[in-house]
Tab-separated table of C-alpha atoms and ligand atoms in Angstrom:
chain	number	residue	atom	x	y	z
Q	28	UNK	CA	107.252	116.727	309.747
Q	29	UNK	CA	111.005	117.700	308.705
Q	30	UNK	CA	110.859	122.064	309.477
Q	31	UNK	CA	110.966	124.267	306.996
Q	32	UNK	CA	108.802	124.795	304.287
Q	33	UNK	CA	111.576	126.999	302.656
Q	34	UNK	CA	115.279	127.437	303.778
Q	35	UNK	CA	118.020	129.279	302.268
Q	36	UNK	CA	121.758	128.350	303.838
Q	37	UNK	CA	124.517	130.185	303.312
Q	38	UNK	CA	122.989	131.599	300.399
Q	39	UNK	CA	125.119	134.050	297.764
Q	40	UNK	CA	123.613	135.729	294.317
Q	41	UNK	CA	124.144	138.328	292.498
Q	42	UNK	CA	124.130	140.066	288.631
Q	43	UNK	CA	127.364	139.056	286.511
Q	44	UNK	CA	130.756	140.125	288.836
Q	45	UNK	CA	128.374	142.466	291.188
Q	46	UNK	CA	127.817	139.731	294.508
Q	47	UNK	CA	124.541	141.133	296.469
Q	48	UNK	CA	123.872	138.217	298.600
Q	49	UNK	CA	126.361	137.625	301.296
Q	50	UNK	CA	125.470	134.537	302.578
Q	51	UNK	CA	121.967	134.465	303.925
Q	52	UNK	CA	120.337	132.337	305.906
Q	53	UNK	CA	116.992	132.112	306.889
Q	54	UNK	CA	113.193	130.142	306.700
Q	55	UNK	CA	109.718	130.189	306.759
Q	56	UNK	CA	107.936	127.793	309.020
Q	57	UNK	CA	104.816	125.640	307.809
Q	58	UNK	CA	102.021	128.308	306.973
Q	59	UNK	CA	104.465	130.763	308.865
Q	60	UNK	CA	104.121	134.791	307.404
Q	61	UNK	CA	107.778	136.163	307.422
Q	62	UNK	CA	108.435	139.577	306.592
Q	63	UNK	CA	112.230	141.095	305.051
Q	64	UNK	CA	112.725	144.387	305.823
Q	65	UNK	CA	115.841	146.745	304.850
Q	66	UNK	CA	116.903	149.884	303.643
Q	67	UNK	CA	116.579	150.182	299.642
Q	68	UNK	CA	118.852	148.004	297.289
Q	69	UNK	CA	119.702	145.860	300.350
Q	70	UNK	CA	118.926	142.993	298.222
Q	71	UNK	CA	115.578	141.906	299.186
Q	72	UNK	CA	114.141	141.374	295.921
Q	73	UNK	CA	117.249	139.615	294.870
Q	74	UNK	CA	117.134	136.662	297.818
Q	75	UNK	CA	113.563	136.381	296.525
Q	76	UNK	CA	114.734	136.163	293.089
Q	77	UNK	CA	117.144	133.727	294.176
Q	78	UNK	CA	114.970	131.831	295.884
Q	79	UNK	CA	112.407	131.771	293.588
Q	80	UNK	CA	115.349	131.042	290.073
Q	81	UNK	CA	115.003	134.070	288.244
Q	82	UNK	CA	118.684	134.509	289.882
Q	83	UNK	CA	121.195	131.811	290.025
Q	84	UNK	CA	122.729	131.466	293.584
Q	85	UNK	CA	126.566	131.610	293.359
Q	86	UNK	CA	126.856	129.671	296.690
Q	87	UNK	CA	124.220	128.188	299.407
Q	88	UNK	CA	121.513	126.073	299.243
Q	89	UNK	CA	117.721	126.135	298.746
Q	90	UNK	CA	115.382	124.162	300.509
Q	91	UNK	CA	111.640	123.716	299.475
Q	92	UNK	CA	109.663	121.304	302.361
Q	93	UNK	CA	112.916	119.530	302.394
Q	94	UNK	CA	113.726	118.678	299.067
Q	95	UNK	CA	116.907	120.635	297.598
Q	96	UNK	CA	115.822	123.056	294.208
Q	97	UNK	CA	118.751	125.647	294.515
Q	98	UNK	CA	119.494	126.865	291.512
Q	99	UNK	CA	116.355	125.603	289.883
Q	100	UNK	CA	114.301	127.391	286.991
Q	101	UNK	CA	111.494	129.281	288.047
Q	102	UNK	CA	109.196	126.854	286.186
Q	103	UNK	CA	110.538	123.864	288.561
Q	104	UNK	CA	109.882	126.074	291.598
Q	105	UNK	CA	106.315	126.354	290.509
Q	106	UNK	CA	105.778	122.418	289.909
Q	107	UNK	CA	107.221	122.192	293.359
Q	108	UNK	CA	104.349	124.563	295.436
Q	109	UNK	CA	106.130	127.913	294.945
Q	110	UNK	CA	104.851	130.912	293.856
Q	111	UNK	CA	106.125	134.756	292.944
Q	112	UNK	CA	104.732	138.262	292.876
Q	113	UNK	CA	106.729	140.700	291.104
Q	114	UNK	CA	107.647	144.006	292.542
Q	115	UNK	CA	106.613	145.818	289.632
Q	116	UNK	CA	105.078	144.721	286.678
Q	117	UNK	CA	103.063	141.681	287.863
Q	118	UNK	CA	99.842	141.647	285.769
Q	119	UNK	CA	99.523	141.161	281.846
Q	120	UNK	CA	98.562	145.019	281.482
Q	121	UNK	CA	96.643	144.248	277.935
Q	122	UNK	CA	94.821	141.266	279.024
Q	123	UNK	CA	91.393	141.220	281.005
Q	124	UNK	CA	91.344	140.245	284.495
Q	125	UNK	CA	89.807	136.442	283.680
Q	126	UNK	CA	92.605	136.311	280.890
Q	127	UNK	CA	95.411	136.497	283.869
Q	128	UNK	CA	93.478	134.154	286.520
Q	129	UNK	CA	93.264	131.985	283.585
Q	130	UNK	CA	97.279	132.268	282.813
Q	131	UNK	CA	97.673	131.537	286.630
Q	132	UNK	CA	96.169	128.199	286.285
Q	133	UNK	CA	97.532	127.043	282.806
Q	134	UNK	CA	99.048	124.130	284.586
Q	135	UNK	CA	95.831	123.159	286.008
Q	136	UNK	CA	92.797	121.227	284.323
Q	137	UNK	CA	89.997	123.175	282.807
Q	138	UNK	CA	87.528	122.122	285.390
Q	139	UNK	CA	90.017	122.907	288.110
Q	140	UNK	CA	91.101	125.773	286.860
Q	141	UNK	CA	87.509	127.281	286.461
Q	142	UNK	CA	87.039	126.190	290.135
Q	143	UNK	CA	90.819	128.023	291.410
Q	144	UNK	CA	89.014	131.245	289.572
Q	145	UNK	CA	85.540	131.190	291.357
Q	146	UNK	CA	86.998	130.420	294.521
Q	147	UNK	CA	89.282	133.795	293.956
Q	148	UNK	CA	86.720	136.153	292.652
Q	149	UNK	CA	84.709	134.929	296.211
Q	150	UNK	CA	88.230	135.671	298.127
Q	151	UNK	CA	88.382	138.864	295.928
Q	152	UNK	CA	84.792	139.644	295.184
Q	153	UNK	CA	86.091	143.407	292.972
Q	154	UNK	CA	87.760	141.101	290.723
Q	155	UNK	CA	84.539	139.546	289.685
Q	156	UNK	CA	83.122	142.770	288.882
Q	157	UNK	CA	86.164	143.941	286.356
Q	158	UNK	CA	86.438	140.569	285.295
Q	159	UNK	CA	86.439	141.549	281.890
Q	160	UNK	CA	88.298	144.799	282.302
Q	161	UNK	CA	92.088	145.157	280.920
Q	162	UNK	CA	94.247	144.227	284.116
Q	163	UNK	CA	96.474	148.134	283.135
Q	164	UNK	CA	93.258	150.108	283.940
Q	165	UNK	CA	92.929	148.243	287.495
Q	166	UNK	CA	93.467	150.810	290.265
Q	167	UNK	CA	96.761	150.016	292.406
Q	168	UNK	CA	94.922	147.808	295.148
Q	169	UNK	CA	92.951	145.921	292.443
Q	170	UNK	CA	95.881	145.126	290.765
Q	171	UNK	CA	97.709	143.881	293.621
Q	172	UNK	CA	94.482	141.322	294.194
Q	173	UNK	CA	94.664	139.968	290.699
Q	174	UNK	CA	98.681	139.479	291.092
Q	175	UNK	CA	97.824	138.000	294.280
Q	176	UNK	CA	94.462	135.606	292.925
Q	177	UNK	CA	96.418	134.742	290.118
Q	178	UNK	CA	99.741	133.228	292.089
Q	179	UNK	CA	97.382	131.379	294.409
Q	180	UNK	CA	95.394	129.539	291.758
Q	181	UNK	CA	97.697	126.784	291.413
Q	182	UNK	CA	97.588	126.498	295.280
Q	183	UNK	CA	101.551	126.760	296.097
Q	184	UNK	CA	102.709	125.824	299.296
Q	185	UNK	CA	104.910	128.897	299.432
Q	186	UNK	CA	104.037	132.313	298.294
Q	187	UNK	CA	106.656	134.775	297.844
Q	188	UNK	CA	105.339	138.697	297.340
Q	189	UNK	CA	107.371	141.557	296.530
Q	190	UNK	CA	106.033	144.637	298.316
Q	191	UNK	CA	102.686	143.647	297.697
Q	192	UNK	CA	101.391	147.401	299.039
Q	193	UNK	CA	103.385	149.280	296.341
Q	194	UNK	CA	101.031	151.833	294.022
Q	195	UNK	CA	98.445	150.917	297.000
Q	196	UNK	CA	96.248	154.043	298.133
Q	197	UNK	CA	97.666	154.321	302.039
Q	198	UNK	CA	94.019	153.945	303.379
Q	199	UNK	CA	94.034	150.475	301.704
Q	200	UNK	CA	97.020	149.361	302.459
Q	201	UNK	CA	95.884	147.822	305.620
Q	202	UNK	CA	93.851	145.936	303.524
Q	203	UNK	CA	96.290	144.090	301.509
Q	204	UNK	CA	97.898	142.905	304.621
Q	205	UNK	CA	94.835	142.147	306.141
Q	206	UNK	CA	94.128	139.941	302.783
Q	207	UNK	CA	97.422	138.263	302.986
Q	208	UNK	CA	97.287	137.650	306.900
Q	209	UNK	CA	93.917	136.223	305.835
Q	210	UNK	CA	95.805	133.413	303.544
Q	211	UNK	CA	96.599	131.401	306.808
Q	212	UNK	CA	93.226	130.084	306.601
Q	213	UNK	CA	95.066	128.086	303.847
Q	214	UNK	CA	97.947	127.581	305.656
Q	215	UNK	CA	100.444	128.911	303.001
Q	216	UNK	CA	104.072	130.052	303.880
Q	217	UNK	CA	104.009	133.658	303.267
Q	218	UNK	CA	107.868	135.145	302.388
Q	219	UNK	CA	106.882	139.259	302.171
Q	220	UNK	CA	109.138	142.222	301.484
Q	221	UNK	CA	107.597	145.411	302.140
Q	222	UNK	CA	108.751	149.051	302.744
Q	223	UNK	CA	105.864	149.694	305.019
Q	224	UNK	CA	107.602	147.529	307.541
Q	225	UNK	CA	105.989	148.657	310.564
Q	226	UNK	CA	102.569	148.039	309.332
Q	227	UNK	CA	103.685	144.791	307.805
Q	228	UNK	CA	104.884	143.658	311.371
Q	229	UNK	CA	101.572	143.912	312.443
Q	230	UNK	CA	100.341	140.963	310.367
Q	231	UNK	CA	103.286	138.353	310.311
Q	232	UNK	CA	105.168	136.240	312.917
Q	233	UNK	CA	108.301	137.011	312.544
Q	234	UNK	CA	110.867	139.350	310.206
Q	235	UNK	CA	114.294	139.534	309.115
Q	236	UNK	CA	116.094	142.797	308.041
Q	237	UNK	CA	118.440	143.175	305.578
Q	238	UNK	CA	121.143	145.416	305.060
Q	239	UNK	CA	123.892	145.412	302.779
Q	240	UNK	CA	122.928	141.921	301.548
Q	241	UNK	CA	123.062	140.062	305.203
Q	242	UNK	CA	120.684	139.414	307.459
Q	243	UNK	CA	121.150	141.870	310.068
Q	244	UNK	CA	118.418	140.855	312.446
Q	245	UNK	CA	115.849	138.590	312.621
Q	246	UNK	CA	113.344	137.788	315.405
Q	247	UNK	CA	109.551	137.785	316.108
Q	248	UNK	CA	107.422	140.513	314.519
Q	249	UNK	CA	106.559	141.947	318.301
Q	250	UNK	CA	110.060	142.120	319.108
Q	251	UNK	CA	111.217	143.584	316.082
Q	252	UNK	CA	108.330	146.606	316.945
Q	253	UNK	CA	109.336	147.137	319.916
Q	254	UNK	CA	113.472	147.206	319.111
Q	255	UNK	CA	113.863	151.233	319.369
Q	256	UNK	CA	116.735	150.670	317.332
Q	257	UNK	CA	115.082	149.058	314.669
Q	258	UNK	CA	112.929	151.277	314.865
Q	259	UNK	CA	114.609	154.497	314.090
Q	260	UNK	CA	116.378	152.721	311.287
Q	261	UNK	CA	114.126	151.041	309.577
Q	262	UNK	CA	110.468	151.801	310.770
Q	263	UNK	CA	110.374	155.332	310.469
Q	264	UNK	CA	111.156	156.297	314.514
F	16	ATP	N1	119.407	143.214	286.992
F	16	ATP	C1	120.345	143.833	287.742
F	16	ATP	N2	121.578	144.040	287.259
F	16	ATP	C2	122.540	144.636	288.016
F	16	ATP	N3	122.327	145.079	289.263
F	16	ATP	C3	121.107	144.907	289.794
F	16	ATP	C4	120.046	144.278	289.062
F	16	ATP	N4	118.951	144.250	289.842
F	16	ATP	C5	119.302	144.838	291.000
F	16	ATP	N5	120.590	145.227	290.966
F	16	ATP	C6	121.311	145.890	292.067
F	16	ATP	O1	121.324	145.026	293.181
F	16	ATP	C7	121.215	145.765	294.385
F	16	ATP	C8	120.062	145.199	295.204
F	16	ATP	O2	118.850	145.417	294.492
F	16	ATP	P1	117.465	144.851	295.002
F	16	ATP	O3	116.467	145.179	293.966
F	16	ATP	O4	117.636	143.420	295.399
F	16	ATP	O5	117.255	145.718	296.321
F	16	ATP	P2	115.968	145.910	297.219
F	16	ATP	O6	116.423	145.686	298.627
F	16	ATP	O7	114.852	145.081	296.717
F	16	ATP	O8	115.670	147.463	297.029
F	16	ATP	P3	114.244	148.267	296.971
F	16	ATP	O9	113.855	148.466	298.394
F	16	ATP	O10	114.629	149.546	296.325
F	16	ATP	O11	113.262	147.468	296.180
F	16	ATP	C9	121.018	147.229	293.976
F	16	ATP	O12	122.258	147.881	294.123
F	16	ATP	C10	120.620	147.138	292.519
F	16	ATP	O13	121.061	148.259	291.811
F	17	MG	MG1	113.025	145.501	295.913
């Protein structure tokens, strides 16, 4: 086994003449959960959008279980085991819950694709339920679960999630993480941004902060907690 199951060296990005990455480097681990921390507009959801193609890296390299895809098109990231969940607007708001699943496995066979679903409505059983309910009426945590079943149809490798707690009722935000601490039963690479950091911590293996578009920091998820500097910066005291 060659490391990584995603890398990103040296890596810049940014909109037009504005630069937001400053060279970043960092990876996931086979099936390891990794959580990116920072203070808003750090840049995390651009070194995911970089990573993932929706923003072209100006410099660096990307590294997907060893094969090079920097500055590939989100549609080649997909056929290669990645997948990405928005910060904000990551279900089709008009369509019913089985419409998205379904959208989530357009790649796939019919027969396969019918099996990805069932095997998500069992991972997610308040899916099945609304399953014919429009995805915009979902309440914050549902939502999050069909964003969620739908970019783990195709099975990817490597999931990338955008503050998957955001519009999440507090008392079930536990239960996102415990959802997506759940996935290593699959063994998928987890790459998470989330402002509730110190609850995040709880469920991966290791974290990297970022600040002003570098990594300030990175170590495991128990060191990071108990870092009383880290802690008054970023985790709230
Ligand atoms: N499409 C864009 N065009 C120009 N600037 C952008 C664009 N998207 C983001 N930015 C800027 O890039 C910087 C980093 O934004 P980014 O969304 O990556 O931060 P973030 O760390 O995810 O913040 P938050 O915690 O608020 O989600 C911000 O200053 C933001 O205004
Ligand atoms: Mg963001």
């Amino acid at each position: 086994m060659s490391g990584a199951a995603l890398k990103a060296e040296g890596l810049e990005a940014g909109y037009g003449p504005l630069q937001i990455l400053f060279g970043i480097d960092m990876e996931v681990g086979p099936g390891e959960h990794v959580l990116v921390f920072g203070p808003n507009g750090a840049g995390k959801s651009t070194l995911i959008k970089a990573l993932f193609g929706l923003v072209a890296p100006t410099a660096g390299r990307v590294t997907l279980d060893g094969q090079e895809v920097t500055g590939r098109a989100p549609e080649g990231m997909v056929a290669r085991g990645m997948a990405y969940v928005p910060q904000v607007s990551n279900v089709f708001a008009s369509m019913t819950v089985t419409e998205n699943l379904e959208i989530g496995g357009a790649r796939l066979s019919r027969a396969r694709r019918e099996a990805r679903i069932a095997e998500m409505i069992e991972l997610f059983p308040v899916l099945g339920e609304r399953r014919r309910q429009a995805a915009g009426t979902l309440s914050g945590g549902e939502r999050q679960m069909l964003a969620l079943a739908r970019a783990l149809i195709p099975e990817p490798s490597v999931l990338l999630l955008d503050e998957p707690s955001a519009g999440v009722a507090p008392k079930l935000v536990a239960q996102i993480f415990e959802l997506v601490s759940g996935l290593r039963r699959t063994g998928v690479s987890v790459l998470m941004i989330e402002q509730n950091a110190r609850q995040a911590l709880a469920h991966v293996d290791r974290g990297y902060v970022l600040e002003g578009g570098q990594v300030r920091l990175s170590d495991t998820a128990h060191a990071l907690r108990e870092n009383a500097e880290i802690g008054q910066l970023y985790l709230g005291g």
